[in-house]
Structures are given as structure tokens and as C-alpha cells.
Coordinates of C-alpha atoms in Angstrom, one line a residue:
Chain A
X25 CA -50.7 58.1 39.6
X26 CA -50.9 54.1 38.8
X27 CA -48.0 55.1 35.7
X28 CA -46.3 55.4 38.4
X29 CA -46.9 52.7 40.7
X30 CA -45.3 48.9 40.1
X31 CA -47.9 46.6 40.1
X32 CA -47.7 43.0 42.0
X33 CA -49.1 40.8 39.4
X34 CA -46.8 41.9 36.7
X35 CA -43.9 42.5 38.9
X36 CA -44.0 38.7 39.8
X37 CA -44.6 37.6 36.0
X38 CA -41.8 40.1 35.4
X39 CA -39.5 38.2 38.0
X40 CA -40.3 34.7 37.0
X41 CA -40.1 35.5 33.5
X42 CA -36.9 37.5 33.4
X43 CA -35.1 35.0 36.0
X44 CA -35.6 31.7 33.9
X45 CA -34.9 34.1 30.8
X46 CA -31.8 34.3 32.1
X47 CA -31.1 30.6 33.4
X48 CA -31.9 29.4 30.1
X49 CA -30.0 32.2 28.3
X50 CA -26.4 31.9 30.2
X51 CA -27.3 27.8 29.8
X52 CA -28.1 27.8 26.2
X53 CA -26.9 30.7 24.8
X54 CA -24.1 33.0 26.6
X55 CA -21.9 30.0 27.9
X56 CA -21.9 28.4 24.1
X57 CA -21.5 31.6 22.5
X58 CA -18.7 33.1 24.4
X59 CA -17.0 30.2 24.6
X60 CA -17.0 29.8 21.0
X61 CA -16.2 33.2 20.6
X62 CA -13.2 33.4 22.9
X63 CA -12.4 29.9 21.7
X64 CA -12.0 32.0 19.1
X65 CA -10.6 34.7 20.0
X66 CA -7.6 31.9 21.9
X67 CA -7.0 30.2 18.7
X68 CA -6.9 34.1 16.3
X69 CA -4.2 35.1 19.0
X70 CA -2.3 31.8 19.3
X71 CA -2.1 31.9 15.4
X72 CA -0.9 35.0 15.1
X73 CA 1.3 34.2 18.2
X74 CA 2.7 31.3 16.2
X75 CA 2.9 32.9 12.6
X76 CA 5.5 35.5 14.7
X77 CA 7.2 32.3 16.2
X78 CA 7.7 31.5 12.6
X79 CA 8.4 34.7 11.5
X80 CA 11.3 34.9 14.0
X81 CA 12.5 31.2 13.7
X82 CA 12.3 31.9 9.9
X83 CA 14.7 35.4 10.7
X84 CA 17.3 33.3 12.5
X85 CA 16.9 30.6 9.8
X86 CA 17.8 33.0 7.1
X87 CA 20.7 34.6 9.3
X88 CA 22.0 31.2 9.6
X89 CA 22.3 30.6 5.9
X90 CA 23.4 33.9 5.6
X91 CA 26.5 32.9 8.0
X92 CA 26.9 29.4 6.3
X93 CA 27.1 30.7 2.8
X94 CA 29.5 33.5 4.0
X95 CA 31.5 30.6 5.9
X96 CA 31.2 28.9 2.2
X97 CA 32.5 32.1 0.3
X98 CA 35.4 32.7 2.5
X99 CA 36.2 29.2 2.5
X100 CA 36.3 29.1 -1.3
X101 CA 38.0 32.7 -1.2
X102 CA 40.7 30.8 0.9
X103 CA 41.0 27.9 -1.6
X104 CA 41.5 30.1 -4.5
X105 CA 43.8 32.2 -2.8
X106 CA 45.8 29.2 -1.9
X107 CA 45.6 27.8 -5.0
X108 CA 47.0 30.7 -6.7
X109 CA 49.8 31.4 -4.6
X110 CA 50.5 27.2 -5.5
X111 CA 50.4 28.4 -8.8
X112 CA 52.2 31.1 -8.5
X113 CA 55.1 29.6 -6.6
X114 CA 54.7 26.5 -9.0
X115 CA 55.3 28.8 -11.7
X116 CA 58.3 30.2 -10.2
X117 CA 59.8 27.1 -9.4
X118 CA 59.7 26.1 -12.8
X119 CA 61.0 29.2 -13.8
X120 CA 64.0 28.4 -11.7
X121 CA 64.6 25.4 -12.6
X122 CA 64.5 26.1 -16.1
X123 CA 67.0 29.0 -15.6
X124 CA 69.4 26.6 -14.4
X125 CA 68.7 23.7 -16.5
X126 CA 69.4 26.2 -19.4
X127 CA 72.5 27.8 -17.8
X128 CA 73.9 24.4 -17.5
X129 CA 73.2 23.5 -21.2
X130 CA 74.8 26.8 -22.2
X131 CA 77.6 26.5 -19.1
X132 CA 78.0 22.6 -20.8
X133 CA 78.3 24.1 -24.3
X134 CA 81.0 26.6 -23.3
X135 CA 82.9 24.2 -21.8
X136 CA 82.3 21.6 -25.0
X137 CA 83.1 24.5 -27.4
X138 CA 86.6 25.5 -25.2
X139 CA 87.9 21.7 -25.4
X140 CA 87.0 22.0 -29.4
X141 CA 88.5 25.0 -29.0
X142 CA 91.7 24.1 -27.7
X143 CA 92.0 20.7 -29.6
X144 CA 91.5 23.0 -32.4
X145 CA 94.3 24.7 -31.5
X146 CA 96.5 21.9 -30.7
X147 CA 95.6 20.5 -34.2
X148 CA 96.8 23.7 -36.0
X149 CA 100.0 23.9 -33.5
X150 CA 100.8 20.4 -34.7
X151 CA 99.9 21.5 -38.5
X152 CA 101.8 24.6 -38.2
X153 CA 104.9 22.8 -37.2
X154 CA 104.7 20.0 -39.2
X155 CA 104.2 23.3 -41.5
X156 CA 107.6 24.7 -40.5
X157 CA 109.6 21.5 -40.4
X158 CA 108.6 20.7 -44.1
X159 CA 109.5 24.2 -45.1
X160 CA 112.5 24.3 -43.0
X161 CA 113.4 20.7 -44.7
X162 CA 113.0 22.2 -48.1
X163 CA 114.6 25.2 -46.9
X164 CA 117.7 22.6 -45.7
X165 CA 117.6 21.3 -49.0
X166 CA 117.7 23.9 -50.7
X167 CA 120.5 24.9 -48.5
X168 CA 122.5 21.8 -48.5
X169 CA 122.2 21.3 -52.8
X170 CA 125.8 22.1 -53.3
X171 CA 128.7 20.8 -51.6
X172 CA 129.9 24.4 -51.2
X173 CA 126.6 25.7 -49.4
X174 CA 127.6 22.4 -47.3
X175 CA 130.9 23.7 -46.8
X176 CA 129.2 27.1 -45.7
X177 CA 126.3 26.1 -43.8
X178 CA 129.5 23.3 -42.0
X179 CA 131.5 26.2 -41.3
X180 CA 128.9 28.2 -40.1
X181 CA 128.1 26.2 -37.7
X182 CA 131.4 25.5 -36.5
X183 CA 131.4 29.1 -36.3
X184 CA 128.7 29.1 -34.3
X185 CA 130.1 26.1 -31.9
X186 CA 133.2 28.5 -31.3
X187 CA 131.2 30.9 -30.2
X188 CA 129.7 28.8 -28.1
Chain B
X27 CA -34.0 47.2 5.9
X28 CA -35.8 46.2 8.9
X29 CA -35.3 49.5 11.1
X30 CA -37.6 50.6 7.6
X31 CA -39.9 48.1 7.9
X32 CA -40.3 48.6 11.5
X33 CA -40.5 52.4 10.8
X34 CA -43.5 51.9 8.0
X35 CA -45.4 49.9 10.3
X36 CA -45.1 52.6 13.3
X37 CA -46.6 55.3 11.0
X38 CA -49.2 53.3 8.9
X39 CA -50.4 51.4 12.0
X40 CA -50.1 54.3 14.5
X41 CA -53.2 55.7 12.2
X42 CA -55.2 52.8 12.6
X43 CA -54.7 52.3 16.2
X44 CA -55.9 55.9 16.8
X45 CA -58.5 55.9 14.2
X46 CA -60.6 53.0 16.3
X47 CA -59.4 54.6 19.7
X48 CA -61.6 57.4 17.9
X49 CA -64.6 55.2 17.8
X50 CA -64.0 53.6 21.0
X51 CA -64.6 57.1 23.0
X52 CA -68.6 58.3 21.6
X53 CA -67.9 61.5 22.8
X54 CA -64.9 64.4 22.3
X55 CA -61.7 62.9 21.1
X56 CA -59.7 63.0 25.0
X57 CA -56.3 63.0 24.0
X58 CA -54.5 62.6 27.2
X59 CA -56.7 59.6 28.4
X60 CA -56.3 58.3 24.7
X61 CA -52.6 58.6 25.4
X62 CA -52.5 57.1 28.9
X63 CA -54.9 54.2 28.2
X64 CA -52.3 52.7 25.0
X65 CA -49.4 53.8 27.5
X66 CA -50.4 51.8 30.8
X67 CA -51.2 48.1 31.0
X68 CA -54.6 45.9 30.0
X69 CA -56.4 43.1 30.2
X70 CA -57.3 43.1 26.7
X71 CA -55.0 43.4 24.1
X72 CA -57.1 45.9 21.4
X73 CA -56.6 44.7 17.7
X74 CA -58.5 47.3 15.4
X75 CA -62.3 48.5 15.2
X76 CA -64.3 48.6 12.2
X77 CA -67.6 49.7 12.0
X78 CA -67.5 50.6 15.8
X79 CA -67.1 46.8 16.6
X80 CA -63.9 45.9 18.6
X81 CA -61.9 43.1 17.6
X82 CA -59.5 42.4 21.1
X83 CA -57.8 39.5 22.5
X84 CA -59.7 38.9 25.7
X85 CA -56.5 38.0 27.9
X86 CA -57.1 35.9 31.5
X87 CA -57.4 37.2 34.5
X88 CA -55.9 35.1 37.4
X89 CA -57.0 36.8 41.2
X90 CA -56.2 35.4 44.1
X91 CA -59.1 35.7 46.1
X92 CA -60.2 34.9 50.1
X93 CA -61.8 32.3 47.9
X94 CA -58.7 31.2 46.6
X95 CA -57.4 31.5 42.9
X96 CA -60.1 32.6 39.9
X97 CA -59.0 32.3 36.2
X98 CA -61.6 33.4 34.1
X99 CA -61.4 35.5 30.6
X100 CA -61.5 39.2 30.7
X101 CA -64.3 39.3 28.2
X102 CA -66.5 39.4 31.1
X103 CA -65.6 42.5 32.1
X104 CA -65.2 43.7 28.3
X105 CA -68.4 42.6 26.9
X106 CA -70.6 44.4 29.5
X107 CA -72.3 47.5 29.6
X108 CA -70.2 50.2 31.8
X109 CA -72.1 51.0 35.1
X110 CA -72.0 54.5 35.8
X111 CA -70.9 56.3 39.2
X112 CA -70.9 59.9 39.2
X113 CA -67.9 60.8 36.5
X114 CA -66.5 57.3 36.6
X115 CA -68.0 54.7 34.4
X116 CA -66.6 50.9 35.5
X117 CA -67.1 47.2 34.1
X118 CA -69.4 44.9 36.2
X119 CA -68.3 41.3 35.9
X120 CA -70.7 38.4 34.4
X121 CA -70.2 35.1 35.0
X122 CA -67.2 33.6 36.8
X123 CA -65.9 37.7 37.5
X124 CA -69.4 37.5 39.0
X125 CA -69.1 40.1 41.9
X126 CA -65.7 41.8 40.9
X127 CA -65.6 45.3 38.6
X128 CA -62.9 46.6 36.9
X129 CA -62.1 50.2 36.8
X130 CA -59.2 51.1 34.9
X131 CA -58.2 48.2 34.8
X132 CA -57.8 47.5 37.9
X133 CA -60.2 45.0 39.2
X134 CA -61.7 45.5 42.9
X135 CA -64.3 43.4 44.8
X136 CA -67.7 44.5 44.5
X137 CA -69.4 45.4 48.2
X138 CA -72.5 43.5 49.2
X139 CA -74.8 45.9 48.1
X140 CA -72.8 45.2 44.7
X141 CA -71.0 48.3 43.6
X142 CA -67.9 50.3 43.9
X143 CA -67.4 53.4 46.3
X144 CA -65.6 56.2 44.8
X145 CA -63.9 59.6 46.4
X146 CA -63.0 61.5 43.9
X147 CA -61.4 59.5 40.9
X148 CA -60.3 56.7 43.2
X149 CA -62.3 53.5 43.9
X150 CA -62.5 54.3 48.1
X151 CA -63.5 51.1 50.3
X152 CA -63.8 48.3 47.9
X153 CA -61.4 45.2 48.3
X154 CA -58.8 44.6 46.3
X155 CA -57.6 41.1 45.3
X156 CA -54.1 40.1 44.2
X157 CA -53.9 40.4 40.4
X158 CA -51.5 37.6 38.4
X159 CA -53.5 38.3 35.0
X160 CA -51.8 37.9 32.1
X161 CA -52.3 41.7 31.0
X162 CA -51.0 42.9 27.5
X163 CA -47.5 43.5 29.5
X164 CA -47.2 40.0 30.7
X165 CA -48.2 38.7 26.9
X166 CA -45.2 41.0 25.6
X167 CA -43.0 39.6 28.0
X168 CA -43.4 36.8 27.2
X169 CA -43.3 37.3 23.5
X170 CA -40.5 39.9 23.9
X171 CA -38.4 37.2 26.3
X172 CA -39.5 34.3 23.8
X173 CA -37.9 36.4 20.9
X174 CA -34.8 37.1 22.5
X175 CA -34.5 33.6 23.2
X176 CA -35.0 32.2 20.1
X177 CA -32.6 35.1 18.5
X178 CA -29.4 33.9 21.3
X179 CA -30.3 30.2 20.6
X180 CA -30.0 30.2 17.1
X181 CA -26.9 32.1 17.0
X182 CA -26.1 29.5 20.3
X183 CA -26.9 26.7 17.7
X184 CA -24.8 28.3 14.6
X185 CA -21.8 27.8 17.0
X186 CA -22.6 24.9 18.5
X187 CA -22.8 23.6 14.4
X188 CA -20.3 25.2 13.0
X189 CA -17.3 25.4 16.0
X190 CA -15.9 28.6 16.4
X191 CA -15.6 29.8 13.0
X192 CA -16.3 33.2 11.7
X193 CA -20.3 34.1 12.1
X194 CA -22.8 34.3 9.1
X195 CA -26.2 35.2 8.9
X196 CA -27.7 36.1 12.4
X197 CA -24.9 35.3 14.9
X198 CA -22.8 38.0 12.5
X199 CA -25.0 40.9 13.1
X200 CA -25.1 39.8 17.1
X201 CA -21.6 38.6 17.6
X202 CA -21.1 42.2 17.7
X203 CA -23.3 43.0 20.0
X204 CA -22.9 40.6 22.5
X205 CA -18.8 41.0 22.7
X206 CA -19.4 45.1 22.8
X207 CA -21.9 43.9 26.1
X208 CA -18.9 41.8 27.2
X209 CA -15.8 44.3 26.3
X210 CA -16.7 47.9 26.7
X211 CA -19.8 47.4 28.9
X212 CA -18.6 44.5 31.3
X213 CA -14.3 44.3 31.0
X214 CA -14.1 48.2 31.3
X215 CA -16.6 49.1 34.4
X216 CA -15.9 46.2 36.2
X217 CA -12.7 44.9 37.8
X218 CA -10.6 42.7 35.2
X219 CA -10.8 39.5 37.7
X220 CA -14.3 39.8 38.4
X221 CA -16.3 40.7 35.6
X222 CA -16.8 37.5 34.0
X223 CA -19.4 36.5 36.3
X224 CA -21.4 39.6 35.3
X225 CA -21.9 39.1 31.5
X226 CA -24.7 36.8 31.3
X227 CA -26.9 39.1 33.4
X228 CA -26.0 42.5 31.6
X229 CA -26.2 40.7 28.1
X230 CA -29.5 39.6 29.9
X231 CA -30.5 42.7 30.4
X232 CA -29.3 44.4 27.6
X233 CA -30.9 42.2 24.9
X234 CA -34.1 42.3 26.9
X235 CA -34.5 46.0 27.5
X236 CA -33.8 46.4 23.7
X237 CA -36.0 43.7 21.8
X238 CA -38.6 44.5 24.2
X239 CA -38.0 48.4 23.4
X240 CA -38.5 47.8 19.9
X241 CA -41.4 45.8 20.3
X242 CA -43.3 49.0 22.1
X243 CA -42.1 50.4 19.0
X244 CA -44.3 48.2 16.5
X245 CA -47.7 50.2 16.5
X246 CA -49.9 46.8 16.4
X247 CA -49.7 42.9 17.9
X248 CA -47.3 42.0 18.6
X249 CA -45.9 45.3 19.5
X250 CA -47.3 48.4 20.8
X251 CA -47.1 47.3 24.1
X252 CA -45.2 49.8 26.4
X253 CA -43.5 47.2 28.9
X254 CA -40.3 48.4 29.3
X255 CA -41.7 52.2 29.6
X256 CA -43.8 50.0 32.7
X257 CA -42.6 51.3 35.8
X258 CA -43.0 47.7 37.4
X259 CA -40.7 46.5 35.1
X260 CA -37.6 48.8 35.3
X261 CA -38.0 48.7 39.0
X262 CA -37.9 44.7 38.6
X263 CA -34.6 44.9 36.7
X264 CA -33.3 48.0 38.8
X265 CA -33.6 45.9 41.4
X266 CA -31.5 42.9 40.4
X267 CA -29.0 45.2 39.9
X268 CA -29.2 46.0 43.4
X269 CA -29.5 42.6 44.6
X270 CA -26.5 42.2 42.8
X271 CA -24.5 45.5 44.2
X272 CA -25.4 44.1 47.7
X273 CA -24.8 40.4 47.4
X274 CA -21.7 41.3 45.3
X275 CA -20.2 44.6 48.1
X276 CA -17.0 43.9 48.9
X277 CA -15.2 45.3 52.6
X278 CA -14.0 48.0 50.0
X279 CA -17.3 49.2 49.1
X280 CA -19.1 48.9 52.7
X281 CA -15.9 50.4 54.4
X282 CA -16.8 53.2 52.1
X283 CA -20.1 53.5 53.2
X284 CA -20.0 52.7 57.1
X285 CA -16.4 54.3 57.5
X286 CA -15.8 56.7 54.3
X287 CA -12.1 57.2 54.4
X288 CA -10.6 60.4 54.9
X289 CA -14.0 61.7 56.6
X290 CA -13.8 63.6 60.3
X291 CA -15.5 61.5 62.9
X292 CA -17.7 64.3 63.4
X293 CA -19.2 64.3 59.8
X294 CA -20.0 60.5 60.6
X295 CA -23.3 60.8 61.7
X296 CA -24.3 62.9 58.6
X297 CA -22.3 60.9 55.9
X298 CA -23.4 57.5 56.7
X299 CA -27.5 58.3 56.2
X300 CA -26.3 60.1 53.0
X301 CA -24.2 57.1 51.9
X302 CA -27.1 54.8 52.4
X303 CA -29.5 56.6 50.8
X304 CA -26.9 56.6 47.8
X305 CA -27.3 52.6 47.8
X306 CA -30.8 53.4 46.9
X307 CA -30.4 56.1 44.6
X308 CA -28.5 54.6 41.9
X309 CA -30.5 51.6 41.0
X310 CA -33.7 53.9 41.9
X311 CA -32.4 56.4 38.9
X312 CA -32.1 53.3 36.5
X313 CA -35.6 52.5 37.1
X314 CA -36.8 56.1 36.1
X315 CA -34.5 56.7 33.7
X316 CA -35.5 53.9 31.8
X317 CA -39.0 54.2 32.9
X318 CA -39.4 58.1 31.9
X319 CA -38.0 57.5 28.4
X320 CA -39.3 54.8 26.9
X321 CA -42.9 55.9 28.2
X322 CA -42.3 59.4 27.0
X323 CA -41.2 58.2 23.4
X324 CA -44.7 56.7 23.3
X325 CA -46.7 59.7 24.7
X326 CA -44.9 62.2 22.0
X327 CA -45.7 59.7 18.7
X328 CA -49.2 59.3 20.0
X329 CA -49.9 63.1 20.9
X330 CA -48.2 63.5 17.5
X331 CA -50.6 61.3 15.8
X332 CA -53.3 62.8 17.8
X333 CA -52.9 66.4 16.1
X334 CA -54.8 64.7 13.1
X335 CA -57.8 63.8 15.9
X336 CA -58.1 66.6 17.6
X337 CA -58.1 69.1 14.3
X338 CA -60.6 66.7 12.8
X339 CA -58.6 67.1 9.6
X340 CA -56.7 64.8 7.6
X341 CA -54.8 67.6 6.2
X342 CA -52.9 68.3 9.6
X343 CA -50.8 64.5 8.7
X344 CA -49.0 66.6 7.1
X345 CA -47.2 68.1 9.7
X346 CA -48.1 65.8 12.4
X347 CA -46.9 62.0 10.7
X348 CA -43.4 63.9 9.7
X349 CA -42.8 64.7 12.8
X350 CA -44.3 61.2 14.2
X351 CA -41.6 59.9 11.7
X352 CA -39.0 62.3 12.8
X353 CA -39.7 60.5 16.4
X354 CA -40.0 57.5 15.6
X355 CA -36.3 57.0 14.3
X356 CA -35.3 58.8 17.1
X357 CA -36.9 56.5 19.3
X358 CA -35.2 53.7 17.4
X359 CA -31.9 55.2 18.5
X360 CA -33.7 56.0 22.5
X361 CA -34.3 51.7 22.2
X362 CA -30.7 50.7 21.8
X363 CA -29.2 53.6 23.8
X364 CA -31.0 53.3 27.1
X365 CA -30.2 49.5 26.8
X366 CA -27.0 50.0 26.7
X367 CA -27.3 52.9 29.7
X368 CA -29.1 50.9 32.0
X369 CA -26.8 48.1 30.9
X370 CA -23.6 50.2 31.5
X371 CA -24.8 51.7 34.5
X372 CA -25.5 48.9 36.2
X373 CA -22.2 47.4 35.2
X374 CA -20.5 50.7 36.5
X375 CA -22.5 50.2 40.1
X376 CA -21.8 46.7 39.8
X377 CA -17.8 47.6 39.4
X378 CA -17.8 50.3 41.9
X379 CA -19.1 47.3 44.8
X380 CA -16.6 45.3 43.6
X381 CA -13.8 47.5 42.8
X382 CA -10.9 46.6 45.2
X383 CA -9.3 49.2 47.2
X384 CA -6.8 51.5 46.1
X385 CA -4.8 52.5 49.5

């Protein structure tokens, strides 16, 4: 039966015992070591808190180049475009201009080569009737050699006058 | 590594604790009051026998008498020749326990003709005076509250060093434990708000019940002492938790007792006893829980041990120190688990009182 029945003088060693076993313990033990371990515990969560933070700031980061270098490319895309329709319209403005730079050399040519042309012509006008008046003198002459071919040609042309 | 070392001890040691109980008793090996002298408290705390010479330590004995307080050692109960009363034999004091007795270890006031009065197997008519010894309990309290100090300090002082790093050594293997006292036991029985201010008395209690649990385990001093399977004691820690329950009721919990919602009027006058008795009943099962299974772990490896006595052969270790060892890791588990019971329990009372209300 005494297994069974508390006993006073270990029940009050028990209670004094116990009791400043736990003052001292939540004193110098639970209140150092559960702060430390949900100082812990804080600081684990706040790191991985911040390594997100980063994570994140480190996403937009990246999108941001990402945007800047595509701002670059099109801007480049843009330059070289413009550039190459300034080439291309370069080109063809040279291309005109030589077209008519060259039409006029050849347009000044032709209009060189008609005056040679016609001064050639003129020339062997003037030759071909110096030509004829030589030929018609000799012919004259040969005509006029006698005084009755004189008589003849004198007739002739008073013929001729009556005619008239 | 230690749970083996622990183990070793419990089955080398149980032998030699038995063996001198065997010399102790001159006649027929008595198994059950074999059992039930190593399971209930002292005033001596019995080393080992050899050559049918005890070798105890003599603890003090503090009563508080009509003639005030007497401190004197118990070896003068101990170290006299048992007077004889019928069936019961008793210890006469000598010296400054001059006129006291002791009769299962209990100590009584001797009448003026100078001996005890017995009806039956009780001591009838003698005076008892208020007992503070320090029995073999009180020494294992103290030993077993010293020990779970010096464990929580050191791994107090590692943090204290160190800041709140990651733990090594000691504070690794106890971190554990003590935020699986705070998370599962405290954060999930008790209301999120509240249960702070509960931690340091169920990691009290939890660490206590379980050092102290594995120190009954430990067949020789130190151990071996069965204080937590003490009635005394579980009904000193049961009733914290009450204290607690009580101090800590909130209108919730006594509405629920005094006005139980949802209840007829009629039913009142049965309902409220029952409810009140309930108060009781919870921390009264902690104590006998915790009582009932630490002492019977004790009783089953000693009766195991005892088949080797009571066959008066050495041959029947065989079956009797595998199954002592078969227990004895069992009870290993018992140690940790009905810490964390009565620590969970109480932290499940505790969070029913301060639960707030639903409605």
C-alpha cells in the first residue's frame, strides 16, 4: 500500500528541488538557448528571405538588360537600315547623274560631229564647184579655141537671146 | 554507444545487485519483497555485499519532532540488530535515533514502554514524525536534477560562446530535442499566442522525467533508483500541471465547465460534478500513468533476473538475462516515451484551458 501513497518528506524535497530546477533552467539555460536558436532560426529565414530578394532583383535586372540590348539591336537594326537605303539612294543618284553627264558628252559629240559634218560638206560644196568652174573653164576653152567655135558658141547664144 | 553502455551495465550489474539481495535475506529467496524493497524508497542507498558484509551509504535522516528538528545518520537504524514482533522484524534506533524504530522504512516513535504496536502488518498506535530525510529518492533527485542541469548549461554555454551558430558536440544531439519539446509538443497543443510561456516548464519536465528515467535504468549508484516510478513524485509534477491548468483557465475553459454549451438546463446539475471531477482526472492519470510504468519496467527486469534465484541455477540466465535484455531496451524506449507523454499531455491540458473559444 505505501507504493502507492506520496510521501511528505520527499514530496517537499521533490517541490523544492524541481521548482529551483526550473528557475535556474528557464534562467540559464532555456531563455539562452532558445533565443539563440530562434536567433537562429530569424537570421536562416531572413537569409533565405533576402537571397529571394536577390533572386528577384537579379530577374528584373536581367530583364532590364535584356530590354536595353534589344533597345541596342533595334537601334543598330535601324542604323543599318538607314544607312543602306543612304547607300542605296546614293548609288542611284550617282547613277543618274552619270547617265546624264554621259548623255550630254554623247548629245555634245553629236552636235560637234554635225557642225564637222556640215562644214565638211560646205568644204566639198565649195571644192565641187570650184571643181565645176575649172572644168567648165577648160571646157570654155576648149570651146572658144577657134574663132569658128566663137562664131558658134556667139551665135548660139544669140540664138538663145531670141528665144528669150 | 551509450544506450549500449547503459544496457551492459543493466544486465551485468542487475546480477550483482540481486546476488547480495540474496545474502541480505538468511532465509528463502522472497522475490516479491526482493522486488518491492529495490522498487520503493530508503534510507540507505545499498552498494554491493561480499562475504555477507553490506557495503551502503548510510543517508540522513532529518524528522521533525515535538522536539523539534533531528538530523542524525541512518546507520543507526542500519547497524542494529532487528527486534522482532510477531512476523514483523523492525530497527531500534542507537544513539541520536535513540527512541525512534524504523519499519520499512518508515520511521515511527517508540512508545514509553519502548516498542512498536502492530495490527497485522501495520505499525498500529505509535507516532509518527514528519520525515525530510534525504532517502535514496531525494539523493537521485538531486543527482538526476544536477545532471540535467549541467547537460542544459553546457549546451546554454556553447551558445552563449559561440552565438547562434550551428550546434556541435552536446548542444547538437539536444538542440533537437529541446525545439521538438518547443514545436510539436508546445506550438501544436497549445494556442499559437500563448504557448511561449509554457516551454520552459514542459522542457522542464520533459528533460527531468527522462534523465531521471534513465538513471532508474542504471542497475547500480548512481542509478537504480526508481524516482520517477515514485508515486510522490508524478503526483508532484501532475500537479504543477494542474496548478498550471487552473492558474492558466481562461472564461472559455470554466464556461465549459460551470455552463457547458449546448447542454439542457436540466442536465446541469449532473454535468457540472462530472466536469469537475474531469479537472481532477486528467492530471490524476498523468500521475499513474507515469507512476505505473516506470515502476512496472523495474518490477519485470528484476522478477526477470529473479528466475536465476528462485531456480537456484545459473543455467536458467539463459532464458531469464535475454529476456532482462529484451526489457531493458524496451524500457529505454518506455524512458523517452512517457516523457514525452506526460510532457505532451500536459501541454494538451495546458492548451485545452487556454484554448480560446470557437463560437
Amino acid at each position: 500500500m505505501d507504493l502507492v501513497t506520496p510521501d511528505l518528506g520527499l514530496l517537499f524535497w521533490t517541490g523544492i528541488v524541481f521548482c529551483t530546477l526550473l528557475f535556474l533552467l528557464a534562467k540559464f539555460a532555456w531563455k539562452p538557448i532558445l533565443n539563440a536558436v530562434n536567433e537562429r532560426e530569424k537570421s536562416i529565414s531572413e537569409a533565405l528571405e533576402l537571397a529571394e530578394k536577390t533572386r528577384e532583383e537579379m530577374k528584373s535586372l536581367k530583364a532590364e538588360n535584356d530590354k536595353v540590348l534589344r533597345q541596342a539591336k533595334a537601334e543598330r537594326d535601324e542604323i543599318l537600315k538607314d544607312a543602306k537605303s543612304t547607300a542605296a539612294s546614293m548609288i542611284a543618284d550617282a547613277k543618274k547623274q552619270s547617265k546624264e553627264e554621259a548623255k550630254k558628252i554623247v548629245d555634245s559629240a553629236r552636235e560637234s560631229i554635225n557642225a564637222e559634218k556640215a562644214s565638211a560638206i560646205s568644204d566639198l560644196r565649195s571644192q565641187v564647184a570650184s571643181f565645176s568652174i575649172e572644168i567648165a573653164e577648160k571646157v570654155v576653152r576648149g570651146e572658144l579655141s577657134s574663132s569658128e567655135k566663137q562664131e558658134a558658141l556667139a551665135n548660139k547664144l544669140v540664138d538663145d537671146i531670141n528665144l528669150n | 554507444m551509450k544506450y549500449f553502455a547503459v544496457l551492459f551495465c543493466s544486465i551485468t550489474f542487475s546480477f550483482s545487485v540481486i546476488a547480495s539481495e540474496e545474502g541480505h535475506e538468511k532465509e528463502d529467496f522472497n522475490v516479491s519483497e526482493m522486488i518491492m524493497h529495490h522498487v520503493k524508497d530508503a534510507h540507505e542507498w545499498h552498494l554491493w555485499t561480499l562475504n555477507d558484509k553490506h557495503v551502503s551509504i548510510y543517508l540522513p535522516i532529518i524528522l521533525y519532532t515535538d522536539e523539534g528538528l533531528k538530523v542524525f545518520s541512518s546507520s543507526h537504524f542500519y547497524h542494529n540488530e532487528p527486534s522482532h514482533e510477531g512476523e514483523n522484524h523492525y530497527y531500534k534506533g542507537t544513539g541520536p535515533a535513540e527512541g525512534y524504530a524504523m519499519f520499512h522504512e518508515k520511521i515511527y516513535k517508540l512508545d514509553d514502554s519502548g516498542i512498536l504496536h502492530f495490527e497485522g502488518g501495520h505499525v498500529h498506535g505509535n507516532i509518527k514524525p514528519l520525515d525530510f530525510s534525504i532517502t535514496k529518492n531525494v539523493v537521485s533527485l538531486f543527482i538526476g536534477s544536477f545532471l540535467v542541469f549541467i547537460i542544459m548549461f553546457t549546451c546554454a554555454r556553447y551558445y552563449k560562446k559561440n552565438g547562434s551558430v550551428a550546434p556541435k558536440g552536446l548542444s547538437k544531439f539536444i538542440e533537437p530535442l529541446i525545439l521538438f519539446v518547443q514545436d510539436e509538443i508546445a506550438k501544436t497543443n497549445i494556442n499559437e499566442k500563448k504557448y511561449k510561456k509554457f516551454v520552459p516548464f514542459l522542457l522542464t519536465i520533459f528533460f527531468f522525467i527522462w534523465i531521471n528515467n534513465l538513471l532508474g535504468l542504471i542497475p547500480i549508484f548512481p542509478g537504480s533508483a526508481n524516482l520517477t516510478g515514485n508515486i510522490t513524485v508524478t503526483f508532484f509534477l501532475a500537479f504543477l500541471t494542474l496548478i498550471l491548468i487552473l492558474v492558466n483557465g481562461n472564461k472559455n475553459y470554466w464556461g465549459h465547465i460551470f455552463a457547458p454549451p449546448g447542454v439542457p438546463k436540466a442536465l446541469l446539475p449532473i454535468m457540472i460534478p462530472i466536469e469537475i471531477v474531469g479537472i481532477f482526472t486528467k492530471p490524476f492519470a498523468l500521475m499513474i500513468r507515469l507512476f505505473a510504468n516506470i515502476t512496472a519496467g523495474h518490477i519485470i527486469i528484476l522478477a526477470l533476473i529473479s528466475i536465476i534465484f528462485i531456480n537456484k541455477n545459473a543455467a536458467w540466465g539463459a532464458l531469464s538475462v535475454p529476456m532482462a535484455l529484451f526489457i531493458s531496451i524496451l524500457e529505454l524506449l518506455v524512458a523517452a516515451l512517457q516523457a514525452y507523454l506526460f510532457a505532451m499531455l500536459s501541454a494538451l491540458f495546458i492548451g485545452a484551458a487556454v484554448e480560446e473559444s470557437h463560437h
